[in-house]
Short mmCIF file of C-alpha atoms in Angstrom, two decimals:
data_model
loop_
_atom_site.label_atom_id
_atom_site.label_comp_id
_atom_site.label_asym_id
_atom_site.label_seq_id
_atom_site.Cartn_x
_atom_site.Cartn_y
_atom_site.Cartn_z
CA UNK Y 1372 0.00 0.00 0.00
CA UNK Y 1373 1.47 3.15 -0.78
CA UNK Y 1374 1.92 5.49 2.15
CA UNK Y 1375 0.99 8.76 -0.09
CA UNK Y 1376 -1.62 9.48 -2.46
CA UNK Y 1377 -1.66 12.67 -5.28
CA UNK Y 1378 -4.67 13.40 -6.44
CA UNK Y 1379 -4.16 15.67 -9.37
CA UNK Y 1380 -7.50 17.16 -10.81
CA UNK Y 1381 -7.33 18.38 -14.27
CA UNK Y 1382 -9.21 19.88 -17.52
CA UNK Y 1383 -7.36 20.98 -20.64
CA UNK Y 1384 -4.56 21.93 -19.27
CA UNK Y 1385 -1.98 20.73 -22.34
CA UNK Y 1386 0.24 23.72 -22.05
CA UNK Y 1387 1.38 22.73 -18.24
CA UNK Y 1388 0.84 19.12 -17.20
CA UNK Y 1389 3.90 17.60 -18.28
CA UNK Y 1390 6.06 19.96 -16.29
CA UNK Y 1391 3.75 19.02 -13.64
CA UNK Y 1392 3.85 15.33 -13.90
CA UNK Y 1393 7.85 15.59 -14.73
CA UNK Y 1394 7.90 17.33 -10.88
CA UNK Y 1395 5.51 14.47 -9.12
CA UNK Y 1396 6.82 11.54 -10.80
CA UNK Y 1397 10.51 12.29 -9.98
CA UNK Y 1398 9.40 12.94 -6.36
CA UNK Y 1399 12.61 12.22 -3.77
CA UNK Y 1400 9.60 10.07 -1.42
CA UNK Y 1401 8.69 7.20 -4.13
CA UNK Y 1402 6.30 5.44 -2.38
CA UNK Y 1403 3.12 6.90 -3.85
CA UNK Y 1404 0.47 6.51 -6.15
CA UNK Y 1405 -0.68 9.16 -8.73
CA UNK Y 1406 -3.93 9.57 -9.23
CA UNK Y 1407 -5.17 11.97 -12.22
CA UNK Y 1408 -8.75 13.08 -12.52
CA UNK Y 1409 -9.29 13.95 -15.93
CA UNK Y 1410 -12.64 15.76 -16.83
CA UNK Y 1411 -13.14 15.73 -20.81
CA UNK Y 1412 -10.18 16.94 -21.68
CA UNK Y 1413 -9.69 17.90 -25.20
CA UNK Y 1414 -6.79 19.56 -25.85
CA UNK Y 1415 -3.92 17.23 -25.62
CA UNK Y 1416 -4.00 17.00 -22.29
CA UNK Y 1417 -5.60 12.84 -22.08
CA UNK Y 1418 -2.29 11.86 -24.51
CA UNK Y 1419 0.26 13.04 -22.45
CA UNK Y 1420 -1.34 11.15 -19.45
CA UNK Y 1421 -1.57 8.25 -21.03
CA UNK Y 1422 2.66 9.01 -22.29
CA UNK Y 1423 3.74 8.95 -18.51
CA UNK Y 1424 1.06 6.37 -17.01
CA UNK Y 1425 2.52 3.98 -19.71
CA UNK Y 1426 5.72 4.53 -18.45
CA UNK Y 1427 4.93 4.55 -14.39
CA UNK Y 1428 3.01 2.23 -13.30
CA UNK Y 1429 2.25 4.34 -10.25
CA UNK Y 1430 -0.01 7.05 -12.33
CA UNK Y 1431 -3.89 6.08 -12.33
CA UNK Y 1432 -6.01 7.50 -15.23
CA UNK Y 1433 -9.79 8.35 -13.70
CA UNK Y 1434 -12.22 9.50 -16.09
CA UNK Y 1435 -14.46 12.12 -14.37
CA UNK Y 1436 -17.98 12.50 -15.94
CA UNK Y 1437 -18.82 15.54 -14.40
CA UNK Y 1438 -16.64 18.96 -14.82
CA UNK Y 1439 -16.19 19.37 -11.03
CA UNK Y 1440 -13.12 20.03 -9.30
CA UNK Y 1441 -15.13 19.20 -6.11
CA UNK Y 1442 -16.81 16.15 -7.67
CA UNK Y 1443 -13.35 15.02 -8.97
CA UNK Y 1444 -11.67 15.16 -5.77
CA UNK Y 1445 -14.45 13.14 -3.96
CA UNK Y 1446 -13.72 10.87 -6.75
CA UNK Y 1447 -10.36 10.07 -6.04
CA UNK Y 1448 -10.85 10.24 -2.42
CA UNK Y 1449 -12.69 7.09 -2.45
CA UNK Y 1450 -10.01 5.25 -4.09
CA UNK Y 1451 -7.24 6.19 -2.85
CA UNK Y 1452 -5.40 3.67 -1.08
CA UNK Y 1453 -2.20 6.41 0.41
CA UNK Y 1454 -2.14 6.88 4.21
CA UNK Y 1455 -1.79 10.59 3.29
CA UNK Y 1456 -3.43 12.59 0.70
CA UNK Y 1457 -1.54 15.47 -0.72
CA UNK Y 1458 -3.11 17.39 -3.86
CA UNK Y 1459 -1.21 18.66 -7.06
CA UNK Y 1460 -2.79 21.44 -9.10
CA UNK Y 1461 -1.93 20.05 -12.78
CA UNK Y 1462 -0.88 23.94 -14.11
CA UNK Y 1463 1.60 24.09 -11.29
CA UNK Y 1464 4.78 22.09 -10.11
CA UNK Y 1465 6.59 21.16 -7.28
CA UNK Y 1466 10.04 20.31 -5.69
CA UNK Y 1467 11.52 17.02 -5.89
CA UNK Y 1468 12.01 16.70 -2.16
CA UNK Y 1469 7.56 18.00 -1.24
CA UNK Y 1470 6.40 15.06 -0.23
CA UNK Y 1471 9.60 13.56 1.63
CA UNK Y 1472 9.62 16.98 3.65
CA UNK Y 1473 6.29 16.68 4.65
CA UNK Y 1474 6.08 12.67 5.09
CA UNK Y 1475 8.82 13.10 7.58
CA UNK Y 1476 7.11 16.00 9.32
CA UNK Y 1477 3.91 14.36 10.28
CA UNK Y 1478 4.78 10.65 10.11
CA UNK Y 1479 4.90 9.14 13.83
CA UNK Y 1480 3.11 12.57 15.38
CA UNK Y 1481 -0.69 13.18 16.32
CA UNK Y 1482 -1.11 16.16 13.85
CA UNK Y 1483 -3.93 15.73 11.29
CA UNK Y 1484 -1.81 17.63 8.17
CA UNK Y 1485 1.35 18.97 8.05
CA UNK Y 1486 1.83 22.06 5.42
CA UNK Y 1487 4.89 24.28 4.06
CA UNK Y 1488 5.32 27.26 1.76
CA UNK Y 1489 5.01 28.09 -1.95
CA UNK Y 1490 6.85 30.07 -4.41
CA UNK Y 1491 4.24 31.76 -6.76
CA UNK Y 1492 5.13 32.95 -10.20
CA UNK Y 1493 4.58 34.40 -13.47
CA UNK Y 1494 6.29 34.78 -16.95
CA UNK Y 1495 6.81 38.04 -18.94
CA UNK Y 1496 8.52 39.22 -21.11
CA UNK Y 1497 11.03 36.06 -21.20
CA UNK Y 1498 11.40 36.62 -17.51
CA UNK Y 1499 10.12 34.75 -14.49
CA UNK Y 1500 8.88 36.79 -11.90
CA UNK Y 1501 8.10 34.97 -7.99
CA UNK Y 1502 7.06 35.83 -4.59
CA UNK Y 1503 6.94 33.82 -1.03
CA UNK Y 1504 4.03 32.45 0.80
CA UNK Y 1505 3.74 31.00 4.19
CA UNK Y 1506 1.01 28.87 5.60
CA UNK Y 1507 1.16 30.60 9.04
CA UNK Y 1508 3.27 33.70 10.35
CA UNK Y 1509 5.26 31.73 12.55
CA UNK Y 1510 7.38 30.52 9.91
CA UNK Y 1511 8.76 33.72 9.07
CA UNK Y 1512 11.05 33.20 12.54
CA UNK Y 1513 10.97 29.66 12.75
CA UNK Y 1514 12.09 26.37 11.02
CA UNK Y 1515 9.07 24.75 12.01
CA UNK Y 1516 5.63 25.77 14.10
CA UNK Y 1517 3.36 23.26 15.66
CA UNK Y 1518 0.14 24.98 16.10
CA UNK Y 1519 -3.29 24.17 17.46
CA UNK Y 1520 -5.45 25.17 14.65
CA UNK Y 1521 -9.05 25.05 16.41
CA UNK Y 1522 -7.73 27.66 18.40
CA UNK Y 1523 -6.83 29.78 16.14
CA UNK Y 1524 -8.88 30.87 13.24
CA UNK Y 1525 -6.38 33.27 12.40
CA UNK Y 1526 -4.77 30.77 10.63
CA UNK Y 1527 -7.25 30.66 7.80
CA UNK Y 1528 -6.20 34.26 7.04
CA UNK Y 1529 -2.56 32.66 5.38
CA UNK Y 1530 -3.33 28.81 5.78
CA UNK Y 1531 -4.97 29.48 2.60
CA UNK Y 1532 -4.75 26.48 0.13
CA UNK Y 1533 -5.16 22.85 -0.21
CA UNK Y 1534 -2.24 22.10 -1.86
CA UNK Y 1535 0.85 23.21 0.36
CA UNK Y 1536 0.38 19.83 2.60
CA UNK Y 1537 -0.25 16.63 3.26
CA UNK Y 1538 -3.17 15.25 5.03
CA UNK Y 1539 -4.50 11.94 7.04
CA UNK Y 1540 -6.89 10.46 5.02
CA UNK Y 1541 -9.25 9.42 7.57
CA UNK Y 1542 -9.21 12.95 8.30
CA UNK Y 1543 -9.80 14.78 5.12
CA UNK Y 1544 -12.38 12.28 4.13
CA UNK Y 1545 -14.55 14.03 7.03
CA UNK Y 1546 -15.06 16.58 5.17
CA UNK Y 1547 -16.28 16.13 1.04
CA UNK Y 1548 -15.94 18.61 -1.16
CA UNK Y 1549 -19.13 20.38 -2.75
CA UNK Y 1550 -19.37 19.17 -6.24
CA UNK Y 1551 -20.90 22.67 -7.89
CA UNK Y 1552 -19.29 23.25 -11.68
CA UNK Y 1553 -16.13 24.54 -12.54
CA UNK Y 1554 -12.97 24.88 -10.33
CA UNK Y 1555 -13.29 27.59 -8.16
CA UNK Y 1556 -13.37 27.82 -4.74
CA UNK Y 1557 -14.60 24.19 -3.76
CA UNK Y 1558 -11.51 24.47 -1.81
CA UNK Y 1559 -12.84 27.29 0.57
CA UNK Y 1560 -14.87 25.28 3.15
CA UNK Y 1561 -12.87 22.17 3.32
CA UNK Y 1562 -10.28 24.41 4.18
CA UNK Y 1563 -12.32 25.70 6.52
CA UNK Y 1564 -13.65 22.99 8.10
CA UNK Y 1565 -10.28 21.06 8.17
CA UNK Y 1566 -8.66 24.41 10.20
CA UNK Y 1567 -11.33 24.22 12.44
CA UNK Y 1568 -11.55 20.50 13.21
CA UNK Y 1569 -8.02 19.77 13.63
CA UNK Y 1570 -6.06 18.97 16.98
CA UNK Y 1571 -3.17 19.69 15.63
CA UNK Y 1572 -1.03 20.96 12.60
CA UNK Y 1573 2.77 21.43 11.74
CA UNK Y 1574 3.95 24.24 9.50
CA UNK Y 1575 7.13 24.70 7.95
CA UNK Y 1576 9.53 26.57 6.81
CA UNK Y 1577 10.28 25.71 3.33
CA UNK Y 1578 9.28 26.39 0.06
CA UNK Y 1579 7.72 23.24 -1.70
CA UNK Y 1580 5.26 24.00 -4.13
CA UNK Y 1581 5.40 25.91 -7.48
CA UNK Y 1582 1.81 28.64 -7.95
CA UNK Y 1583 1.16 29.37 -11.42
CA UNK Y 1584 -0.18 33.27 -11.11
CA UNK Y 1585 -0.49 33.60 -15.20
CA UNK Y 1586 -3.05 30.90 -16.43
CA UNK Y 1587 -5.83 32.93 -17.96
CA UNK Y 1588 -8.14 30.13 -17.51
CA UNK Y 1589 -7.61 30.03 -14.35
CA UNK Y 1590 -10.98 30.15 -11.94
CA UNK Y 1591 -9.60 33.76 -10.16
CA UNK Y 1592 -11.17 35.49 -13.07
CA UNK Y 1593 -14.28 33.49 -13.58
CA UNK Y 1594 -17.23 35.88 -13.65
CA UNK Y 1595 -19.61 33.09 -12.34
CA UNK Y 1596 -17.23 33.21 -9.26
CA UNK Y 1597 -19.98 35.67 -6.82
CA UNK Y 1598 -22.14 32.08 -7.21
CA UNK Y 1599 -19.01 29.51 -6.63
CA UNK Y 1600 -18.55 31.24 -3.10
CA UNK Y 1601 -21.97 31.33 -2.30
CA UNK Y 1602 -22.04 27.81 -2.91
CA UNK Y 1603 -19.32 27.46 -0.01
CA UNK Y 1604 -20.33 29.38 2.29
CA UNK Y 1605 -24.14 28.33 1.80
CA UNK Y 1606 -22.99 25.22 2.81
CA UNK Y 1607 -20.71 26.14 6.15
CA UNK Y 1608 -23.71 28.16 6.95
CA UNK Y 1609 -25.54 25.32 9.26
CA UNK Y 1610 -22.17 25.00 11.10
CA UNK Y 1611 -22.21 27.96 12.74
CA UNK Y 1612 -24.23 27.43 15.41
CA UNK Y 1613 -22.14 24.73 16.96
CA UNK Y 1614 -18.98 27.57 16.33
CA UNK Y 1615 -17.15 29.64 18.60
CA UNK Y 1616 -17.65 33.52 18.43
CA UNK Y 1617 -14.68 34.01 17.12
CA UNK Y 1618 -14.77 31.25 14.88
CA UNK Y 1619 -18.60 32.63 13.43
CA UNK Y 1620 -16.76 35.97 12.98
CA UNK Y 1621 -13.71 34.71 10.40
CA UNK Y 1622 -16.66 32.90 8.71
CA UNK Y 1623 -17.95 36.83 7.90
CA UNK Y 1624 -14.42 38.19 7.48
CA UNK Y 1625 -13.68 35.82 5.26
CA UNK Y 1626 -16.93 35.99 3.31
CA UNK Y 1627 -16.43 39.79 3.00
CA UNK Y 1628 -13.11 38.78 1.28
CA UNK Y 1629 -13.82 36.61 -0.92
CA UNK Y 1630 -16.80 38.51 -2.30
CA UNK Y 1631 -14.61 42.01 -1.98
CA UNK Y 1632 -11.94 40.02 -3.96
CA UNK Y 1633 -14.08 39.02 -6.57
CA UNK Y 1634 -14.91 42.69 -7.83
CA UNK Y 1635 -11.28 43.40 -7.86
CA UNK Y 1636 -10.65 40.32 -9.78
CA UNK Y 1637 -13.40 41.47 -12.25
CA UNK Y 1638 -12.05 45.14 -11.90
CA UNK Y 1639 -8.69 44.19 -12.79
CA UNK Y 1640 -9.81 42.03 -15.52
CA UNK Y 1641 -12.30 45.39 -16.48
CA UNK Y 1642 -15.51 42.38 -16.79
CA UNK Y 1643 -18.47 42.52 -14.97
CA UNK Y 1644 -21.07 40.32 -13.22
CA UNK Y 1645 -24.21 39.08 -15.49
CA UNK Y 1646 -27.60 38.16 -14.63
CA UNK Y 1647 -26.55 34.90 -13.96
CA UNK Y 1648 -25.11 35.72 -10.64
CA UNK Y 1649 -28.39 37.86 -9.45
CA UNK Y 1650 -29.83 35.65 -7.22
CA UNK Y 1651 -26.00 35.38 -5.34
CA UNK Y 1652 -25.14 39.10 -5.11
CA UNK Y 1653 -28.65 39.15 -2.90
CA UNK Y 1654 -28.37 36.13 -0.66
CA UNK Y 1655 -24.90 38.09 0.00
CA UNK Y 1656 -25.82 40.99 0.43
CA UNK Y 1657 -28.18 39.79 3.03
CA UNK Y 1658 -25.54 37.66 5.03
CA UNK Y 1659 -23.15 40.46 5.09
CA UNK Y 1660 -25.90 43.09 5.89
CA UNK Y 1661 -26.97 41.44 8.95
CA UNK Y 1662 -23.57 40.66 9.89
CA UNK Y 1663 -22.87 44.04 9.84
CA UNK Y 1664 -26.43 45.15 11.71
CA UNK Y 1665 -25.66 42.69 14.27
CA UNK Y 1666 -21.67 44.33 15.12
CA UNK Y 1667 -20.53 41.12 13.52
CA UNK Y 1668 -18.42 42.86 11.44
CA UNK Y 1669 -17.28 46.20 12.29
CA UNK Y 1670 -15.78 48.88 10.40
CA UNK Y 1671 -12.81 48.34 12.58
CA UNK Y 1672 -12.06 44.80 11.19
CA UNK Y 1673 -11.27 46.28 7.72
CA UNK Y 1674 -9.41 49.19 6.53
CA UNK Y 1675 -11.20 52.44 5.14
CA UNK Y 1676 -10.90 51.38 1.78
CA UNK Y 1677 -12.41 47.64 2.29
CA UNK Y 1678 -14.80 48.95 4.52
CA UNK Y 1679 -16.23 51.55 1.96
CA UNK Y 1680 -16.50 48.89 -0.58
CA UNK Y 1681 -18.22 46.54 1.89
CA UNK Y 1682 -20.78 49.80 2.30
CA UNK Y 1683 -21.13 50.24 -1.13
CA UNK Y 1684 -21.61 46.32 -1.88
CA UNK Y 1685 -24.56 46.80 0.68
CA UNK Y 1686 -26.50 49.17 -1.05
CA UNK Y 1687 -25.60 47.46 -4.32
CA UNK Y 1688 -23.29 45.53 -6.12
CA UNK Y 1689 -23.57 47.96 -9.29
CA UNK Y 1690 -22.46 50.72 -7.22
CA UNK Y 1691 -19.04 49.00 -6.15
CA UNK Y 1692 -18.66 48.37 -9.59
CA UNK Y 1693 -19.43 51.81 -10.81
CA UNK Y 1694 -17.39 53.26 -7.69
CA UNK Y 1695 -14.53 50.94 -8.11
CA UNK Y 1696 -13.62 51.01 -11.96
CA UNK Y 1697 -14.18 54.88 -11.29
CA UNK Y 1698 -11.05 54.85 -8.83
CA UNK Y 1699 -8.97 52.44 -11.07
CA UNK Y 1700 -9.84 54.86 -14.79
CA UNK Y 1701 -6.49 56.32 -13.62
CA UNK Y 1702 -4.90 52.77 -12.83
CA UNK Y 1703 -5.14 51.37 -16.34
CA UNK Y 1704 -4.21 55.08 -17.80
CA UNK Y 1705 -0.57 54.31 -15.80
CA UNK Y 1706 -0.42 50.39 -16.59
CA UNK Y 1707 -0.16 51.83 -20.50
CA UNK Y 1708 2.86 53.57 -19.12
CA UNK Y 1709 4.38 51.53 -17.12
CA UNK Y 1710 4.95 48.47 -19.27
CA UNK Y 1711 8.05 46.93 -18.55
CA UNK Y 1712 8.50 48.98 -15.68
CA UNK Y 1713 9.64 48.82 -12.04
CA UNK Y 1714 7.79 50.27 -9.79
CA UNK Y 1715 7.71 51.64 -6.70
CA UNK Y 1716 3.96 52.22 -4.60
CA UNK Y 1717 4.07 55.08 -2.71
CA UNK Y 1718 1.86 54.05 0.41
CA UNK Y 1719 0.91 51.15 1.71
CA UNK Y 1720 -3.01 51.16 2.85
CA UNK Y 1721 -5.76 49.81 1.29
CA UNK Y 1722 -5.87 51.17 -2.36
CA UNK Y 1723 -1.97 50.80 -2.64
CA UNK Y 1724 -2.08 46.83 -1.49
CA UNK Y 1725 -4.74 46.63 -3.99
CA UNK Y 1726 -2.76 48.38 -6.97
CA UNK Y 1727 -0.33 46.02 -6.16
CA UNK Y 1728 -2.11 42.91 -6.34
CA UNK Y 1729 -3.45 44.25 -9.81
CA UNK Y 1730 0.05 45.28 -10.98
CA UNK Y 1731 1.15 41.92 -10.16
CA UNK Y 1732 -1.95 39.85 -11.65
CA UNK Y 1733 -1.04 42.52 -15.06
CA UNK Y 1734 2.61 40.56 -14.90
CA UNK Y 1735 3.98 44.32 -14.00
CA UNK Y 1736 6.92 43.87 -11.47
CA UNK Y 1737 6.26 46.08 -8.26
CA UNK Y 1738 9.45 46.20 -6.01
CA UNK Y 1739 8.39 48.24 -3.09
CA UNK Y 1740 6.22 49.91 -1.05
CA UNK Y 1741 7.11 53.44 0.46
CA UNK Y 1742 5.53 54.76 3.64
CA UNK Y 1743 5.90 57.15 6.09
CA UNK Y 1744 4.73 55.22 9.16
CA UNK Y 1745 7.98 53.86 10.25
CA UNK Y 1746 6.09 51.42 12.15
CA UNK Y 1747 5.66 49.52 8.57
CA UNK Y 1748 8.92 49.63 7.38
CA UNK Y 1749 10.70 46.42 7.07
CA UNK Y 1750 7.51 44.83 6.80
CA UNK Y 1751 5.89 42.57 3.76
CA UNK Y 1752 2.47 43.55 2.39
CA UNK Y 1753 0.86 41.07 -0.06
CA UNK Y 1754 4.27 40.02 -0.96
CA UNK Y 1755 6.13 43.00 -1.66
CA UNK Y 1756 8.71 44.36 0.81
#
C-alpha cells in the first residue's frame, strides 16, 4: 500500500501538465500513487497522461464525468489507497524533495496535516517573476511551528490552500468537497472545516510547491465566481451554530473577502457580473448586511478602503462596480505607461495593497512599497517588501 496518495484534478490543461507530472513523478519520497482526474479533456491533455502512465506504473487514469473540481476530488478520495493525501494542481509544479519533507514531518506525530510554503510565479517578457508564501506567520522566525489550529482561526487568514500539505486520510475524508461546476473555490470550506476540526497541525519553513499566477483560464477570473462562493459558504452556513464567536466571525471576514476580492478580480480584468449571478449578489448581500447590523463585522475589522467597498456592496453591487472602476480609470491610464516597468507604490493602505495585487496579476513587477509610518517599514504587504 502506498503510504501517499496525489490526487491531481485536471481539464485541458496541455500547455502545463507535463512539467507538472515531470515534478511528481521524480518525487525524492517514491512510495506513492498518482492519481489523475481527468474531466473531458480535449486539448492534448488525455495523450500526455496516457505518455507517462505507460511509463509509471504508479499514475492512475480516472475519467471524471462531471466537470467538477469538487466532484473530482471526492472521486479520487474514495479510491485512494495512500495513508496521506496530498493534492497537485496540474498547471503548477513542485520540488523534488515536497512530499519527503512533509512525510517526515507528520509521520509518527498526532497532527492531522502537516503544510509548508510556496513560491508563486509568473512569466513576462522572457522573464520569471516569484514571490513567497507561508502557511502561518510563525514561519517567518521559525524552522518549524506546531500549532493548534481550532484555536486559532487566524490561521485561515494565510493557511490558505489545499495544496501546500499533506493530510491523514481518515481525516480529510470528514469533510467532502461540494461538487458545484467549474474549479473555483470548492476548496474554501474544506479548508475551513479542516482548520477548524483539527487537533493539531505542523507548519514549515520551506518552500515546496510551485503557484502558477499567469493561467488565464484560471478560476480567479471566472465571472460566475460571486455564485461559486456562495455555494461554499451556503454550505458552512448550518455550522455555525455549533462555532465559537470568534470562529462565526472569520466565517464573515472571510466571506467579506472573498466577495470584496471578486470585484477586484473582475475590476482588474475590467468584466463585470451578469444576470446569472443575481440571485447570489442578494443572498450576499443579506448575510453580510446582517452581519454588519448585528456588530458582527465592524468597520474596525477592515481598513477604510475595504470597509467603503463593503458599504457600497450593501447598497448594491452595481455601485461598487461603478465606484470601483471609477477609482482604477487612472490605474489602467498608468499600466499603458508603465509596461516593462519597475515600480515603486508610494503608500501602503488599502488602495496601494490593492494596486499592487493588480500590478502583479497585469505581470507588471512592483518592487516596493514606500511609507511614512515607520512602524511599517521592514515589513511585507501582499508580498512585496
Amino acid at each position: 500500500m502506498p503510504k501517499i496518495s496525489v490526487l491531481m484534478p485536471c481539464l485541458n490543461v496541455a500547455e502545463y501538465i507535463q512539467q507538472c507530472l515531470e515534478s511528481v513523478v521524480v518525487q525524492t519520497f517514491e512510495d506513492i500513487e498518482i492519481l489523475v482526474i481527468d474531466a473531458g479533456s480535449t486539448d492534448g491533455t488525455l495523450e500526455i497522461i496516457e505518455q507517462f502512465a505507460a511509463r509509471d506504473n504508479r499514475i492512475q487514469l480516472l475519467h471524471s464525468t462531471r466537470k467538477s473540481y469538487g466532484y473530482q476530488l471526492n472521486l479520487a478520495l474514495c479510491q485512494a489507497k495512500g495513508e496521506y493525501i496530498g493534492i497537485v494542481e496540474t498547471d503548477d509544479y513542485i520540488e523534488p524533495d515536497m512530499f519527503e519533507t512533509l512525510y517526515e514531518a507528520l509521520a509518527g506525530t498526532e497532527a492531522e496535516f502537516a503544510k509548508a510554503g510556496w513560491i508563486g510565479f509568473l512569466h513576462r517578457n522572457n522573464v520569471k517573476w516569484t514571490y513567497e508564501g507561508w502557511p502561518c506567520p510563525e514561519v517567518r522566525i521559525a524552522e518549524e511551528a506546531i500549532l493548534i489550529p481550532w484555536k486559532r482561526p487566524d490561521l485561515l487568514m494565510t493557511d490558505c490552500y489545499l495544496w501546500s500539505g499533506i493530510y491523514r486520510k481518515d481525516y480529510l475524508r470528514r469533510y467532502p468537497f461540494q461538487e458545484s461546476a467549474g474549479a473555483a473555490f470548492q476548496d474554501v470550506g474544506v479548508l475551513f472545516q479542516l482548520i477548524h476540526g483539527a487537533r493539531q497541525g505542523i507548519y514549515l519553513k520551506r518552500s515546496v510547491y510551485h503557484y502558477r499566477n499567469d493561467n488565464a483560464a484560471a478560476s480567479f477570473y471566472n465571472r460566475n465566481g460571486l455564485n461559486y462562493v456562495r455555494a461554499e459558504y451556503q454550505a458552512l452556513e448550518s455550522l455555525l451554530p455549533e462555532m465559537s464567536e470568534e470562529w462565526r466571525r472569520m466565517y464573515y471576514w472571510q466571506l467579506a473577502g472573498h466577495v470584496l476580492g471578486r470585484f477586484d478580480a473582475m475590476a482588474v480584468s475590467q468584466k463585470t457580473f451578469g444576470e446569472e449571478s443575481a440571485d447570489s449578489i442578494l443572498w450576499l448581500q443579506g448575510r453580510l448586511r446582517d452581519a454588519v447590523q448585528q456588530g458582527i463585522l465592524q468597520a474596525a475589522d477592515f481598513d477604510g478602503e475595504q470597509w467603503q467597498k463593503l458599504q457600497d456592496f450593501l447598497q448594491g453591487a452595481e455601485i461598487l462596480s461603478q465606484n470601483w472602476q471609477k477609482k482604477l480609470t487612472p490605474l489602467w491610464d498608468f499600466l499603458a505607461k508603465a509596461y516593462r516597468q519597475e515600480i515603486v507604490i508610494f503608500g501602503c493602505a488599502a488602495m496601494g495593497q490593492f494596486i499592487a495585487k493588480a500590478l502583479r496579476m497585469g505581470n507588471f513587477e512592483v518592487c516596493a512599497f514606500c511609507d511614512n509610518d515607520a512602524q511599517k517599514q521592514g515589513d511585507i504587504l501582499n508580498k512585496v517588501p
